[in-house]
Short mmCIF file of C-alpha atoms and ligand atoms in Angstrom, two decimals:
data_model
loop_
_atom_site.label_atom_id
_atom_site.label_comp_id
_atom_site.label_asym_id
_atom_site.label_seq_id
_atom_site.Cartn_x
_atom_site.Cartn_y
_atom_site.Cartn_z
CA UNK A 1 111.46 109.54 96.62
CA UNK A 2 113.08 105.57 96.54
CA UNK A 3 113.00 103.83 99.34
CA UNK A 4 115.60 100.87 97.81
CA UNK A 5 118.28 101.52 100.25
CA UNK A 6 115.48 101.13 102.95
CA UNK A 7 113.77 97.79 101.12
CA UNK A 8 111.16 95.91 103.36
CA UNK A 9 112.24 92.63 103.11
CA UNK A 10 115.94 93.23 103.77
CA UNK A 11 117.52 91.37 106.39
CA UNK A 12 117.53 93.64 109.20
CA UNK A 13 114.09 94.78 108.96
CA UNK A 14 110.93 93.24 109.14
CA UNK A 15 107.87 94.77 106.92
CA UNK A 16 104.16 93.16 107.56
CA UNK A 17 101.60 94.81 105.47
CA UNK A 18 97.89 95.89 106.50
CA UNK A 19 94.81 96.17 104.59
CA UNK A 20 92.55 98.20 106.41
CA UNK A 21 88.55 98.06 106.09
CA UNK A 22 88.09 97.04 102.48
CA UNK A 23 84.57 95.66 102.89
CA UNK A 24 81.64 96.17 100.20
CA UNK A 25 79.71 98.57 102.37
CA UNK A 26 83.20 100.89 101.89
CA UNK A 27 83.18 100.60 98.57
CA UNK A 28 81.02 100.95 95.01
CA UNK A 29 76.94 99.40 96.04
CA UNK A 30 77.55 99.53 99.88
CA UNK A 31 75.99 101.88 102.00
CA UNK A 32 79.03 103.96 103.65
CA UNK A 33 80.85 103.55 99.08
CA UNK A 34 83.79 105.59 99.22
CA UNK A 35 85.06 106.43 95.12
CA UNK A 36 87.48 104.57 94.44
CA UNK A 37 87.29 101.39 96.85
CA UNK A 38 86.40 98.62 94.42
CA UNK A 39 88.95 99.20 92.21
CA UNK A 40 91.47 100.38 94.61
CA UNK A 41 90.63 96.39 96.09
CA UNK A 42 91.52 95.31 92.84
CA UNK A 43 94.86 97.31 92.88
CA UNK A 44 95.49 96.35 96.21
CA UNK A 45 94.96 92.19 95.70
CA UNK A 46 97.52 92.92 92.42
CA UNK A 47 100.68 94.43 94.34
CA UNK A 48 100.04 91.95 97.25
CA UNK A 49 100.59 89.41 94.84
CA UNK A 50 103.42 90.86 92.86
CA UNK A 51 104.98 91.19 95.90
CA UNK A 52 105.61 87.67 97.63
CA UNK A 53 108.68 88.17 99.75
CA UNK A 54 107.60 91.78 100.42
CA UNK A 55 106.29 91.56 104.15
CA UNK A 56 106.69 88.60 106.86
CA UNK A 57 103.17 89.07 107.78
CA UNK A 58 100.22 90.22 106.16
CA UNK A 59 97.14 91.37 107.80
CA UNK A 60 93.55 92.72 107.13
CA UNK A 61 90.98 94.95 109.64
CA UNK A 62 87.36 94.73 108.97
CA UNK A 63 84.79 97.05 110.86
CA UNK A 64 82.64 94.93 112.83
CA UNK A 65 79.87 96.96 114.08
CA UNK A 66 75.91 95.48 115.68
CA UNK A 67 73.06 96.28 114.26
CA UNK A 68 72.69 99.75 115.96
CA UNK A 69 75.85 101.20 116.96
CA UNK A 70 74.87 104.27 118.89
CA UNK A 71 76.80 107.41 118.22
CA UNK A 72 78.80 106.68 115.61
CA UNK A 73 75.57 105.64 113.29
CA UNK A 74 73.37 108.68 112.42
CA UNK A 75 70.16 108.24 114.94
CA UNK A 76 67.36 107.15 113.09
CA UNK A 77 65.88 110.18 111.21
CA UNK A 78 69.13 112.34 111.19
CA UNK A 79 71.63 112.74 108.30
CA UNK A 80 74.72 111.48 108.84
CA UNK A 81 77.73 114.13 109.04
CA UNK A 82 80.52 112.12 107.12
CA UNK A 83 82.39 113.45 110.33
CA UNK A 84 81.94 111.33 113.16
CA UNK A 85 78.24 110.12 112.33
CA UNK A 86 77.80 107.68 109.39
CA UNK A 87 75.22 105.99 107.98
CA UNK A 88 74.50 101.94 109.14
CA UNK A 89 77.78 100.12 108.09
CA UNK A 90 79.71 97.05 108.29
CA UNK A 91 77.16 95.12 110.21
CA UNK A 92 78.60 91.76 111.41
CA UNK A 93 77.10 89.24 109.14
CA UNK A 94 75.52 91.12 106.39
CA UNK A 95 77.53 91.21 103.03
CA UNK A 96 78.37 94.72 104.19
CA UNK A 97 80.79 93.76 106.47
CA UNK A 98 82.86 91.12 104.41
CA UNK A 99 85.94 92.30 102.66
CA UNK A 100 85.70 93.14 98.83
CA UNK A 101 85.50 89.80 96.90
CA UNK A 102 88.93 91.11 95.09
CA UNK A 103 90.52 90.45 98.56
CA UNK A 104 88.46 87.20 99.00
CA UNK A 105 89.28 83.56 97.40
CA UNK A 106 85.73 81.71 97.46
CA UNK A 107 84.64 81.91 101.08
CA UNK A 108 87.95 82.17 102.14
CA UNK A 109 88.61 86.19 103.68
CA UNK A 110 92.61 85.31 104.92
CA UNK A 111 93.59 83.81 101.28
CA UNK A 112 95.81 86.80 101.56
CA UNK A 113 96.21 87.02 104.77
CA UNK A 114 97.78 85.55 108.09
CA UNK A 115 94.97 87.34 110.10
CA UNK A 116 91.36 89.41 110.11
CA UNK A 117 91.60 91.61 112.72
CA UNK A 118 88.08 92.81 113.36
CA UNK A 119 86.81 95.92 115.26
CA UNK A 120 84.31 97.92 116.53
CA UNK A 121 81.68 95.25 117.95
CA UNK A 122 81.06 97.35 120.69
CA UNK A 123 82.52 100.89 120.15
CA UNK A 124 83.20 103.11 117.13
CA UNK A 125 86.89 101.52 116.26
CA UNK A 126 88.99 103.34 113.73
CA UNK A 127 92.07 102.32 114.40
CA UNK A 128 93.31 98.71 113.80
CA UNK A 129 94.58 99.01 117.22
CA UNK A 130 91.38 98.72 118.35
CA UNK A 131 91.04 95.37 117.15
CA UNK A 132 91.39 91.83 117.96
CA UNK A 133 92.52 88.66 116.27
CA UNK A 134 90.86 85.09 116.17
CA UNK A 135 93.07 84.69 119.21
CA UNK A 136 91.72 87.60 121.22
CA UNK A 137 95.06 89.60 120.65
CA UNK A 138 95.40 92.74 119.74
CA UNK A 139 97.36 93.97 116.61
CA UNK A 140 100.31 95.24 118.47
CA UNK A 141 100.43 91.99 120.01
CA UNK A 142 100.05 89.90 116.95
CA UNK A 143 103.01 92.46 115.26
CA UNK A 144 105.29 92.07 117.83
CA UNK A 145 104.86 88.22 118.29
CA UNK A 146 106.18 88.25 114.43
CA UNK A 147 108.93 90.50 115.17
CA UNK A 148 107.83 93.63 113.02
CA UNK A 149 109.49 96.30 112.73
CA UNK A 150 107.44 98.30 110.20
CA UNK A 151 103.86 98.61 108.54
CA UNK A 152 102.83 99.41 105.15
CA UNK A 153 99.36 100.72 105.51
CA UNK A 154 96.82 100.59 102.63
CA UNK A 155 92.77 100.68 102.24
CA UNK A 156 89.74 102.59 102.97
CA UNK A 157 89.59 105.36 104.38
CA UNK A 158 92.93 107.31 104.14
CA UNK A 159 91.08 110.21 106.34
CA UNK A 160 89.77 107.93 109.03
CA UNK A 161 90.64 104.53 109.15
CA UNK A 162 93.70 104.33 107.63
CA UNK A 163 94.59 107.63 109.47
CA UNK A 164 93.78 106.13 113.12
CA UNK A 165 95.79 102.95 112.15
CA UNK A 166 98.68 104.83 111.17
CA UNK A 167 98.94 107.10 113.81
CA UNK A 168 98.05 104.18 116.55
CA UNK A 169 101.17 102.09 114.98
CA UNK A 170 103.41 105.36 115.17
CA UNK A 171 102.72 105.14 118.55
CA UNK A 172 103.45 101.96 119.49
CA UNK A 173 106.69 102.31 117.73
CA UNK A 174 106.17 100.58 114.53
CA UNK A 175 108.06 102.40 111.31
CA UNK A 176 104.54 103.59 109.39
CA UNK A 177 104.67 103.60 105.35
CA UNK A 178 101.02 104.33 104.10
CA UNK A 179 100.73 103.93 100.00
CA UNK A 180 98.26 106.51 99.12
CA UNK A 181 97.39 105.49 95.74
CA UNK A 182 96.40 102.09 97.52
CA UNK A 183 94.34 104.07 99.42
CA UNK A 184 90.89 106.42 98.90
CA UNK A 185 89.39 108.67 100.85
CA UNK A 186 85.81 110.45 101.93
CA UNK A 187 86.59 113.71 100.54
CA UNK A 188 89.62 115.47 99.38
CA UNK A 189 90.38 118.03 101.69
CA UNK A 190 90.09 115.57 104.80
CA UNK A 191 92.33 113.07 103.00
CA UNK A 192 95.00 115.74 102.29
CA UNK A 193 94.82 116.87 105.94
CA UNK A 194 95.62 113.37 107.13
CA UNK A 195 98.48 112.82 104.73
CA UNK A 196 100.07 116.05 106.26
CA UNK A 197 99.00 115.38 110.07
CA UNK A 198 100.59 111.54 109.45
CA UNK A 199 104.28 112.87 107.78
CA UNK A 200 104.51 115.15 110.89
CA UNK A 201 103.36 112.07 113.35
CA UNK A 202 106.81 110.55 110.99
CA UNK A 203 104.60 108.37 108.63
CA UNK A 204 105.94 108.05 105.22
CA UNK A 205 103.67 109.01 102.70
CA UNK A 206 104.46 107.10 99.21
CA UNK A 207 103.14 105.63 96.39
CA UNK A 208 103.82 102.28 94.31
CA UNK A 209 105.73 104.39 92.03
CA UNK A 210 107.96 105.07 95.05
CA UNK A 211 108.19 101.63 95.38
CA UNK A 212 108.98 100.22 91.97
CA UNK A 213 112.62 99.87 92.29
CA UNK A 214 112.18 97.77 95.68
CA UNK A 215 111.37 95.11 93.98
CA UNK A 216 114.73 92.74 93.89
CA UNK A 217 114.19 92.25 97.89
C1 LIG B 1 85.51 104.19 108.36
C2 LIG B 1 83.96 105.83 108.52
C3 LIG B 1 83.23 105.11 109.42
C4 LIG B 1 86.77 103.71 107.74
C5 LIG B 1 84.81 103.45 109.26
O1 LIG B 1 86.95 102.48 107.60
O2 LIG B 1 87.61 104.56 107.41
N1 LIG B 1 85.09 105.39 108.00
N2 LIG B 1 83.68 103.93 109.80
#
């Protein structure tokens, strides 16, 4: 597939890209590590910056969650499922919870970004949607305020966060690219399922390869 006819960047349509969830507890040494997520950070930090005139706005979600966040952390005692109960994650303040230092200049989490959209203080929050800026505004709020017309979607995980976000920005309209070999996943077949459920919900499904001649935008 080539998506140069269709280049983000080009004058009559606005790309922003998102970054979804790539904290240390998501990836290699934290305590929800998906395979993958450290060096897909790397990866990630490496096309953002080959790509400078890419997107008109760039954004990042970071689970958020308290200490105990009952019902979508295991109870004390149980096993997580890997379904819809997880082990203790992203707790606001621990290093859990702060994006991969590949993403991260210093102390500084928006070097690469315009805006941290954080979720899930109160309630499990896949989606990006969910979320709220500095501001108090939601993403589709902070999207539209920038004029976006489109989303390229990368990060951790393709089967659930990544997923929601996609889906959620289908809804509200957005055009939805997610980069799956910017992205990894929880398990195979769950990731595969969610590729398929998101090109019927009319995501595009690439990769960077796809991408490679889009480059000249
Ligand atoms: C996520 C499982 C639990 C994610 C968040 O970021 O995809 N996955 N909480």
């Amino acid at each position: 597939m080539s998506v140069t006819t269709t280049a983000p960047g080009a004058v009559t349509e606005r790309w922003a890209v998102g970054v979804i969830d790539v904290e240390n507890d998501f990836c290699e040494g934290g305590s929800l590590a998906v395979d993958g997520g450290a060096e897909v950070a790397g990866r990630i930090r490496e096309w953002i910056e080959r790509e400078p005139r890419r997107w008109v706005a760039r954004f990042a979600t970071a689970d958020r969650h308290p200490t105990d966040l009952a019902g979508h952390f295991a109870p004390a005692g149980e096993e997580p499922n890997f379904v819809g109960t997880w082990p203790p994650h992203c707790v606001a303040g621990t290093p859990g919870a702060e994006l991969h230092p590949s993403l991260v200049d210093g102390t500084t989490e928006t070097a690469l970004f315009d805006v941290l959209v954080e979720k899930g203080q109160r309630t499990a929050a896949y989606s990006g949607f969910e979320g709220t800026t500095p501001d108090g505004d939601s993403l589709e709020t902070w999207l539209r305020s920038r004029a976006v017309d489109g989303v390229e979607l990368v990060g951790i995980a393709t089967d659930h966060c990544v997923r929601a976000t996609a889906l959620d920005a289908r809804r509200a309209g957005f055009r939805v690219r997610v980069v799956s070999d910017l992205c990894v996943g929880i398990t195979p077949e769950t990731v595969d399922a969610a590729l398929e459920e998101l090109r019927a919900a009319g995501v595009e499904v690439l990769t960077t390869a796809d991408l490679v001649d889009s480059t000249d935008r």
